[in-house]
Amino acid sequence: MRVSNEGLNTASFEDLALPLFEQLYNFAHWLTQDRAEAEDLVQETYAKALRGFSSFQPGTNFRAWMYRILRNSFLSSRTGLKTMVVLDEENGEALPAETATPEALLIEQANQQMVQLAMEALPLPFREILLLCEVEEMSYQEISEALAIPIGTVMSRLSRARKALRGALQTRMTGGRRGM
Amino acid sequence: MACETWRANLDRYLDGELAPADAADFSAHLRSCADCTGEILQTVQIRRLVHSAGKRYTPSAEFRNKIGKQFASKPRRARFSKWSIVFVPALVLLAAALLLSSYFDRQQKAEQEIFSELADLHVATLASSTPVDVLSSDRHTVKPWFQGKIPFTFNLPELAGTEFSLLGGRVFYLHQTPGAHLIYQVRKHEISVFILPDSAGTLKSLTEGTASVLTFNTDTWTENGLRYFVVGDANAGDLQTLAKLLQGAG
């Protein structure tokens, strides 16, 4: 949603921001893991965005701008401060070792609930980048704007997030089989 | 090139982030490599799971109303509020609407048929093992390819600096009229652009503008005697951007 100079004059804040409501709420709930906190976060995001709407730069991506406000608000909240971990982008965080579970078996056994639990357990930087790419289908450029990181970091973090998710799914399934 | 090298680019290929020429090379490799195709299929399946699992939380109706009230602009007050002013024009409008409704019903059915046919063509083409007859991201290659195959010519936009890429084109037929079918990509979505002469009667009377047909977004307009249709599952904003690029190419 790239807004031109001309578009900004004619489109109101409401026209641009309200269609994003459902997806912003989903993202906020994934970040906070709590309905009440997610509602507060979304409300705060809209209030901040409305106040700052005049400073929004036409020609840039409005959706990425809204996500960036939401994320910054979350990071400065009490839950956000506790949750966010700093990743070592150069060397990479230790990931679960690739196990022998074949990919086909992994897919066969994985179900939606299992994927949700695995995503919940991921470190926040991995969870949020997977949500932006796989769920919101943002381009690398949009993700880079939303998370305020370079595109190279988007690519490497995304790759590690995907590996981490597969690792987490495999761990869950190995655990599930042991428990049976 | 070894499969390991291709697979290093697999995520970028599926994310729609490879340059059009590299993506075309990757697609060509997939047609001849069962291992890489299998790997792609599995990755796509996991991504689908994540996509649906990620859409997990929906806001409550109360919260939706609260935000709607708080941030939606207040409704405009009616300029003429007295019954006497509104009543007579309303009656006239009602009578006119009744007279015109049967005409619009017929018109709407004809339009829906055309859009459904184009949506079917879009899906069938993408599902085909050879979706395009001229495989190129270069508009200067694709446009001349149509010469002698269709009874008109058209201009294609410069896409450098945009999120769109041209994948290629093919000839298609609608109501026995040959036209140009171009396939564009934006991020992970393919969009079909159909171009036909605007001379056929049904096409001429089609309503211009955006719509949604069978979950696809569509847009249509007439320019220089040609009728353009844009069909795809990308969001309506992307379709409008592509439509503007095409309109600017003329």
Coordinates of C-alpha atoms in Angstrom, one line a residue:
Chain A
M1 CA 0.0 0.0 0.0
R2 CA 2.2 2.7 -1.3
V3 CA 0.6 6.1 -1.0
S4 CA 1.4 8.9 -3.5
N5 CA 1.3 12.6 -2.8
E6 CA -1.9 12.9 -4.7
G7 CA -3.4 9.9 -2.9
L8 CA -2.6 11.2 0.6
N9 CA -4.6 14.4 -0.1
T10 CA -7.7 12.5 -1.1
A11 CA -7.5 9.4 1.1
S12 CA -8.3 9.9 4.7
F13 CA -6.6 8.2 7.6
E14 CA -9.8 6.1 8.0
D15 CA -9.6 4.8 4.4
L16 CA -6.0 3.7 4.7
A17 CA -5.9 2.5 8.3
L18 CA -9.2 0.8 9.1
P19 CA -8.8 -2.0 6.4
L20 CA -5.7 -3.1 8.2
F21 CA -7.5 -3.6 11.5
E22 CA -8.0 -7.4 11.4
Q23 CA -4.4 -8.1 10.4
L24 CA -2.9 -5.6 12.9
Y25 CA -5.0 -7.2 15.7
N26 CA -3.8 -10.7 14.7
F27 CA -0.2 -9.5 14.7
A28 CA -0.6 -7.8 18.1
H29 CA -2.2 -10.9 19.7
W30 CA 0.7 -13.0 18.4
L31 CA 3.2 -10.6 19.9
T32 CA 1.5 -10.1 23.3
Q33 CA -0.2 -13.5 23.6
D34 CA -3.0 -11.8 25.5
R35 CA -6.3 -10.5 24.2
A36 CA -6.6 -7.4 26.5
E37 CA -3.0 -6.4 25.8
A38 CA -3.4 -6.9 22.1
E39 CA -6.5 -4.6 22.2
D40 CA -4.6 -1.9 24.1
L41 CA -1.7 -2.2 21.6
V42 CA -3.9 -1.9 18.6
Q43 CA -5.7 1.1 20.1
E44 CA -2.4 2.8 20.9
T45 CA -1.2 2.1 17.4
Y46 CA -4.2 3.7 15.8
A47 CA -4.0 6.7 18.2
K48 CA -0.3 7.2 17.5
A49 CA -0.7 6.8 13.7
L50 CA -3.6 9.3 13.6
R51 CA -1.5 11.8 15.5
G52 CA 1.5 11.2 13.2
F53 CA -0.5 11.0 10.0
S54 CA 0.6 14.4 8.9
S55 CA 4.2 13.3 9.2
F56 CA 3.6 10.1 7.1
Q57 CA 5.8 10.4 4.1
P58 CA 3.9 10.0 0.9
G59 CA 5.4 7.5 -1.5
T60 CA 6.4 5.2 1.3
N61 CA 4.5 2.1 2.4
F62 CA 1.6 2.8 4.7
R63 CA 1.1 -0.8 5.9
A64 CA 4.7 -1.1 6.8
W65 CA 4.5 2.2 8.6
M66 CA 1.5 1.0 10.7
Y67 CA 3.3 -2.3 11.6
R68 CA 6.3 -0.3 12.6
I69 CA 4.3 1.8 14.9
L70 CA 2.6 -1.2 16.4
R71 CA 5.9 -3.0 16.9
N72 CA 7.7 -0.1 18.5
S73 CA 4.7 0.4 20.8
F74 CA 5.0 -3.2 21.8
L75 CA 8.7 -3.1 22.3
S76 CA 8.4 -0.2 24.7
S77 CA 5.6 -2.0 26.7
R78 CA 6.3 -4.0 29.8
T79 CA 5.6 -7.3 28.0
G80 CA 7.7 -6.3 25.0
L81 CA 10.7 -5.4 27.1
K82 CA 10.5 -8.8 28.8
T83 CA 10.0 -10.7 25.5
M84 CA 12.3 -9.3 23.0
V85 CA 15.6 -11.0 22.6
V86 CA 18.6 -9.6 20.8
L87 CA 19.7 -11.9 18.0
D88 CA 23.3 -12.2 16.9
E89 CA 22.6 -11.7 13.2
E90 CA 26.2 -12.4 12.2
N91 CA 26.7 -15.8 13.9
G92 CA 23.2 -16.9 14.3
E93 CA 21.5 -18.1 17.4
A94 CA 21.9 -21.8 18.2
L95 CA 19.2 -23.7 16.4
P96 CA 17.9 -27.1 17.1
A97 CA 20.0 -29.6 15.1
E98 CA 18.5 -31.0 12.0
T99 CA 17.0 -34.3 12.9
A100 CA 16.5 -37.4 10.8
T101 CA 12.8 -36.8 10.5
P102 CA 12.1 -36.7 6.7
E103 CA 10.4 -33.5 5.5
A104 CA 7.5 -35.5 4.0
L105 CA 6.8 -37.2 7.4
L106 CA 7.0 -33.8 9.1
I107 CA 4.3 -32.3 6.9
E108 CA 2.1 -35.4 7.1
Q109 CA 2.1 -35.2 10.9
A110 CA 2.1 -31.5 11.4
N111 CA -1.3 -30.0 12.0
Q112 CA -2.5 -26.5 12.5
Q113 CA -2.4 -26.6 16.3
M114 CA 1.0 -28.0 16.3
V115 CA 2.3 -25.3 14.0
Q116 CA 0.6 -22.6 16.2
L117 CA 2.3 -24.1 19.4
A118 CA 5.6 -24.2 17.6
M119 CA 5.3 -20.6 16.4
E120 CA 4.3 -19.5 19.9
A121 CA 7.5 -21.0 21.3
L122 CA 9.8 -19.3 18.7
P123 CA 11.9 -16.3 19.8
L124 CA 9.9 -13.1 19.1
P125 CA 12.2 -11.9 16.2
F126 CA 11.6 -15.2 14.4
R127 CA 7.9 -15.3 15.1
E128 CA 7.3 -11.8 13.9
I129 CA 9.3 -12.1 10.6
L130 CA 7.5 -15.4 9.8
L131 CA 4.1 -13.7 10.4
L132 CA 5.0 -10.7 8.2
C133 CA 6.3 -13.0 5.4
E134 CA 4.1 -16.0 5.4
V135 CA 0.8 -14.6 6.8
E136 CA 0.8 -11.0 5.6
E137 CA 2.8 -11.9 2.5
M138 CA 4.9 -8.8 2.7
S139 CA 7.8 -8.3 0.3
Y140 CA 11.3 -8.2 1.7
Q141 CA 11.3 -4.4 1.2
E142 CA 8.1 -4.1 3.2
I143 CA 9.4 -6.3 6.0
S144 CA 12.6 -4.2 6.0
E145 CA 10.5 -1.1 6.5
A146 CA 8.2 -2.6 9.1
L147 CA 11.1 -4.0 11.2
A148 CA 13.6 -1.3 10.5
I149 CA 16.3 -3.7 9.4
P150 CA 18.3 -4.0 6.2
I151 CA 17.0 -6.3 3.4
G152 CA 20.1 -8.6 3.9
T153 CA 19.1 -9.1 7.5
V154 CA 15.5 -9.8 6.4
M155 CA 16.8 -12.6 4.2
S156 CA 19.1 -14.2 6.8
R157 CA 16.7 -13.8 9.7
L158 CA 13.9 -15.3 7.6
S159 CA 16.0 -18.3 6.7
R160 CA 16.9 -18.9 10.3
A161 CA 13.3 -18.4 11.4
R162 CA 12.2 -21.1 8.9
K163 CA 14.9 -23.5 10.1
A164 CA 13.9 -22.8 13.7
L165 CA 10.3 -23.5 13.0
R166 CA 11.1 -26.8 11.3
G167 CA 13.3 -27.7 14.2
A168 CA 10.6 -26.8 16.7
L169 CA 8.0 -28.9 14.8
Q170 CA 10.4 -31.9 14.7
T171 CA 11.0 -31.6 18.4
R172 CA 7.3 -31.5 19.1
M173 CA 6.7 -34.6 17.0
T174 CA 9.6 -36.5 18.5
G175 CA 8.2 -35.6 22.0
G176 CA 4.7 -36.6 20.9
R177 CA 5.9 -40.0 19.7
R178 CA 7.8 -40.6 22.9
G179 CA 4.7 -39.8 24.9
M180 CA 2.5 -42.3 23.0
Chain B
M1 CA 24.3 -25.8 -12.1
A2 CA 24.1 -28.3 -9.1
C3 CA 20.9 -28.7 -7.2
E4 CA 22.5 -27.3 -4.0
T5 CA 23.0 -24.0 -5.8
W6 CA 19.4 -23.8 -7.0
R7 CA 18.2 -24.7 -3.5
A8 CA 20.1 -21.8 -2.0
N9 CA 17.7 -19.6 -3.9
L10 CA 14.6 -21.7 -3.2
D11 CA 13.2 -19.4 -0.5
R12 CA 13.7 -16.3 -2.6
Y13 CA 12.1 -18.0 -5.6
L14 CA 9.0 -18.9 -3.5
D15 CA 8.9 -15.5 -2.0
G16 CA 8.8 -13.9 -5.4
E17 CA 12.1 -12.1 -4.7
L18 CA 14.3 -13.4 -7.5
A19 CA 14.9 -11.2 -10.5
P20 CA 12.5 -12.2 -13.3
A21 CA 15.2 -13.8 -15.5
D22 CA 16.5 -15.8 -12.5
A23 CA 13.0 -16.9 -11.6
A24 CA 12.4 -18.0 -15.2
D25 CA 15.7 -20.0 -15.1
F26 CA 14.6 -21.6 -11.8
S27 CA 11.2 -22.5 -13.3
A28 CA 13.0 -24.1 -16.2
H29 CA 15.2 -26.1 -13.9
L30 CA 12.1 -27.3 -11.9
R31 CA 10.6 -28.7 -15.1
S32 CA 13.5 -31.0 -15.4
C33 CA 14.4 -31.8 -11.8
A34 CA 12.1 -34.0 -9.8
D35 CA 14.2 -33.7 -6.6
C36 CA 14.0 -29.9 -6.5
T37 CA 10.3 -30.0 -7.5
G38 CA 9.7 -32.3 -4.5
E39 CA 11.6 -30.0 -2.2
I40 CA 9.5 -27.0 -3.5
L41 CA 6.3 -28.9 -2.9
Q42 CA 7.2 -29.8 0.6
T43 CA 8.3 -26.2 1.4
V44 CA 5.0 -24.9 -0.1
Q45 CA 3.0 -27.3 2.1
I46 CA 4.8 -26.1 5.3
R47 CA 4.2 -22.5 4.2
R48 CA 0.5 -23.1 3.7
L49 CA 0.3 -24.6 7.2
V50 CA 2.1 -21.6 8.6
H51 CA -0.1 -19.2 6.6
S52 CA -3.4 -20.7 7.9
A53 CA -2.0 -21.3 11.5
G54 CA -0.8 -17.7 11.6
K55 CA -4.3 -16.3 11.0
R56 CA -5.2 -17.3 14.5
Y57 CA -6.7 -14.3 16.3
T58 CA -9.7 -12.3 15.4
P59 CA -10.8 -9.2 17.3
S60 CA -14.0 -9.2 19.2
A61 CA -17.1 -7.5 17.8
E62 CA -17.0 -5.0 20.7
F63 CA -13.4 -4.0 20.0
R64 CA -14.1 -3.7 16.3
N65 CA -17.0 -1.3 17.0
K66 CA -14.9 0.6 19.5
I67 CA -12.1 1.2 17.0
G68 CA -14.5 1.9 14.2
K69 CA -16.3 4.6 16.2
Q70 CA -13.1 6.1 17.5
F71 CA -11.2 6.4 14.3
A72 CA -13.9 6.6 11.5
S73 CA -14.8 10.1 10.5
K74 CA -18.2 11.2 11.5
P75 CA -21.0 10.7 8.9
R76 CA -21.8 13.7 6.9
R77 CA -25.0 15.4 7.7
A78 CA -27.6 15.2 5.0
R79 CA -27.8 18.5 3.2
F80 CA -31.5 18.4 2.7
S81 CA -33.3 16.9 5.7
K82 CA -36.9 17.8 5.1
W83 CA -39.2 15.1 3.9
S84 CA -40.8 17.4 1.3
I85 CA -37.5 17.9 -0.4
V86 CA -36.4 14.3 -0.4
F87 CA -39.8 12.6 -1.1
V88 CA -40.5 13.7 -4.6
P89 CA -37.1 13.0 -6.1
A90 CA -37.1 9.6 -4.3
L91 CA -40.3 8.6 -6.1
V92 CA -38.9 9.7 -9.4
L93 CA -35.8 7.7 -8.8
L94 CA -37.8 4.6 -7.7
A95 CA -39.8 4.7 -10.9
A96 CA -36.7 5.1 -13.0
A97 CA -35.0 2.3 -11.1
L98 CA -37.9 -0.1 -11.8
L99 CA -37.8 0.7 -15.5
L100 CA -34.0 0.2 -15.7
S101 CA -33.7 -2.8 -13.5
S102 CA -34.5 -5.4 -16.1
Y103 CA -32.0 -3.9 -18.5
F104 CA -29.2 -3.8 -15.9
D105 CA -30.0 -7.4 -14.9
R106 CA -29.4 -8.6 -18.4
Q107 CA -26.3 -6.4 -18.7
Q108 CA -24.9 -7.7 -15.3
K109 CA -25.4 -11.4 -16.4
A110 CA -23.4 -10.8 -19.6
E111 CA -20.6 -9.0 -17.6
Q112 CA -20.4 -11.8 -15.1
E113 CA -20.1 -14.4 -17.8
I114 CA -17.2 -12.6 -19.4
F115 CA -15.4 -12.1 -16.0
S116 CA -16.0 -15.8 -15.1
E117 CA -14.6 -16.9 -18.4
L118 CA -11.5 -14.8 -17.9
A119 CA -11.0 -16.0 -14.3
D120 CA -11.2 -19.6 -15.7
L121 CA -8.6 -18.7 -18.4
H122 CA -6.4 -17.2 -15.7
V123 CA -6.5 -20.4 -13.5
A124 CA -6.2 -22.8 -16.4
T125 CA -3.2 -21.0 -17.8
L126 CA -1.4 -20.9 -14.5
A127 CA -2.1 -24.6 -14.0
S128 CA -0.7 -25.5 -17.4
S129 CA 2.8 -26.9 -17.7
T130 CA 3.5 -24.3 -20.3
P131 CA 1.6 -21.2 -19.1
V132 CA 3.2 -18.8 -21.6
D133 CA 4.2 -19.2 -25.3
V134 CA 6.7 -16.4 -25.2
L135 CA 8.7 -16.7 -22.0
S136 CA 10.4 -13.4 -21.3
S137 CA 10.5 -10.5 -18.9
D138 CA 11.5 -8.1 -21.6
R139 CA 8.6 -6.1 -23.0
H140 CA 10.6 -5.5 -26.2
T141 CA 10.6 -9.3 -26.8
V142 CA 7.1 -10.0 -25.7
K143 CA 5.3 -7.2 -27.7
P144 CA 6.9 -8.1 -31.1
W145 CA 6.1 -11.7 -30.6
F146 CA 2.4 -10.9 -30.9
Q147 CA 2.9 -9.4 -34.4
G148 CA 0.9 -11.3 -37.0
K149 CA -0.8 -13.3 -34.3
I150 CA -3.4 -10.7 -33.2
P151 CA -5.1 -8.0 -35.3
F152 CA -3.9 -5.0 -33.2
T153 CA -0.9 -3.7 -31.4
F154 CA -0.4 -2.3 -27.9
N155 CA 2.2 -0.8 -25.6
L156 CA 3.7 -2.4 -22.4
P157 CA 4.9 -0.4 -19.4
E158 CA 8.5 -0.1 -18.1
L159 CA 8.5 -2.0 -14.8
A160 CA 11.9 -1.1 -13.5
G161 CA 11.6 0.3 -9.9
T162 CA 8.2 -1.4 -9.4
E163 CA 7.3 -4.6 -7.6
F164 CA 5.9 -6.1 -10.8
S165 CA 7.7 -8.4 -13.3
L166 CA 6.5 -9.6 -16.7
L167 CA 6.6 -13.4 -17.0
G168 CA 5.5 -13.8 -20.6
G169 CA 2.5 -13.9 -22.9
R170 CA 0.2 -16.0 -25.1
V171 CA -2.6 -15.6 -27.5
F172 CA -6.1 -16.3 -26.2
Y173 CA -9.6 -16.1 -27.6
L174 CA -12.8 -14.6 -26.2
H175 CA -16.0 -14.8 -28.2
Q176 CA -14.0 -15.9 -31.3
T177 CA -11.8 -12.8 -31.1
P178 CA -8.0 -13.3 -30.6
G179 CA -6.3 -11.2 -27.9
A180 CA -3.1 -10.9 -26.0
H181 CA -2.8 -12.6 -22.6
L182 CA 0.1 -11.3 -20.5
I183 CA 1.2 -12.8 -17.2
Y184 CA 2.7 -10.5 -14.5
Q185 CA 4.0 -11.3 -11.1
V186 CA 3.9 -9.2 -7.9
R187 CA 5.5 -10.8 -4.9
K188 CA 4.0 -14.3 -4.8
H189 CA 0.9 -13.6 -7.0
E190 CA 0.5 -14.0 -10.7
I191 CA -1.8 -11.5 -12.5
S192 CA -3.3 -12.0 -15.9
V193 CA -3.8 -9.1 -18.3
F194 CA -6.1 -9.7 -21.2
I195 CA -6.2 -7.2 -24.1
L196 CA -8.8 -7.3 -26.9
P197 CA -10.2 -5.0 -29.5
D198 CA -13.1 -3.1 -28.0
S199 CA -15.2 -3.6 -31.1
A200 CA -17.4 -6.5 -30.0
G201 CA -20.8 -5.3 -28.8
T202 CA -20.8 -7.0 -25.3
L203 CA -17.3 -5.7 -24.5
K204 CA -18.1 -2.2 -25.5
S205 CA -21.0 -1.9 -23.0
L206 CA -19.0 -3.4 -20.1
T207 CA -18.9 -1.3 -17.0
E208 CA -15.3 0.0 -16.3
G209 CA -13.7 -0.3 -12.9
T210 CA -12.7 -2.8 -10.2
A211 CA -14.7 -5.8 -9.0
S212 CA -14.3 -9.1 -7.3
V213 CA -15.2 -12.3 -9.2
L214 CA -14.9 -15.9 -7.7
T215 CA -12.5 -14.5 -5.1
F216 CA -10.3 -12.9 -7.8
N217 CA -9.9 -9.2 -8.0
T218 CA -10.5 -7.7 -11.4
D219 CA -10.2 -4.3 -13.2
T220 CA -11.3 -3.3 -16.7
W221 CA -11.1 -0.2 -18.8
T222 CA -10.9 0.9 -22.5
E223 CA -8.0 2.8 -24.0
N224 CA -7.2 3.5 -27.6
G225 CA -10.0 1.2 -28.9
L226 CA -8.7 -1.7 -26.8
R227 CA -10.4 -3.3 -23.8
Y228 CA -8.1 -4.3 -20.9
F229 CA -8.9 -6.8 -18.2
V230 CA -6.7 -7.5 -15.2
V231 CA -7.5 -10.6 -13.2
G232 CA -5.6 -12.1 -10.2
D233 CA -5.6 -13.1 -6.6
A234 CA -3.3 -10.2 -5.6
N235 CA -4.9 -7.5 -3.5
A236 CA -7.1 -4.8 -5.2
G237 CA -4.4 -2.2 -4.6
D238 CA -1.8 -4.2 -6.6
L239 CA -4.2 -4.7 -9.4
Q240 CA -4.9 -0.9 -9.5
T241 CA -1.2 -0.1 -9.5
L242 CA -0.6 -2.5 -12.5
A243 CA -3.7 -1.0 -14.2
K244 CA -2.2 2.5 -13.8
L245 CA 1.2 1.3 -15.2
L246 CA -0.6 -0.2 -18.2
Q247 CA -2.6 2.9 -18.7
G248 CA 0.5 5.0 -18.6
A249 CA 2.2 2.9 -21.2
G250 CA -0.1 4.0 -24.0

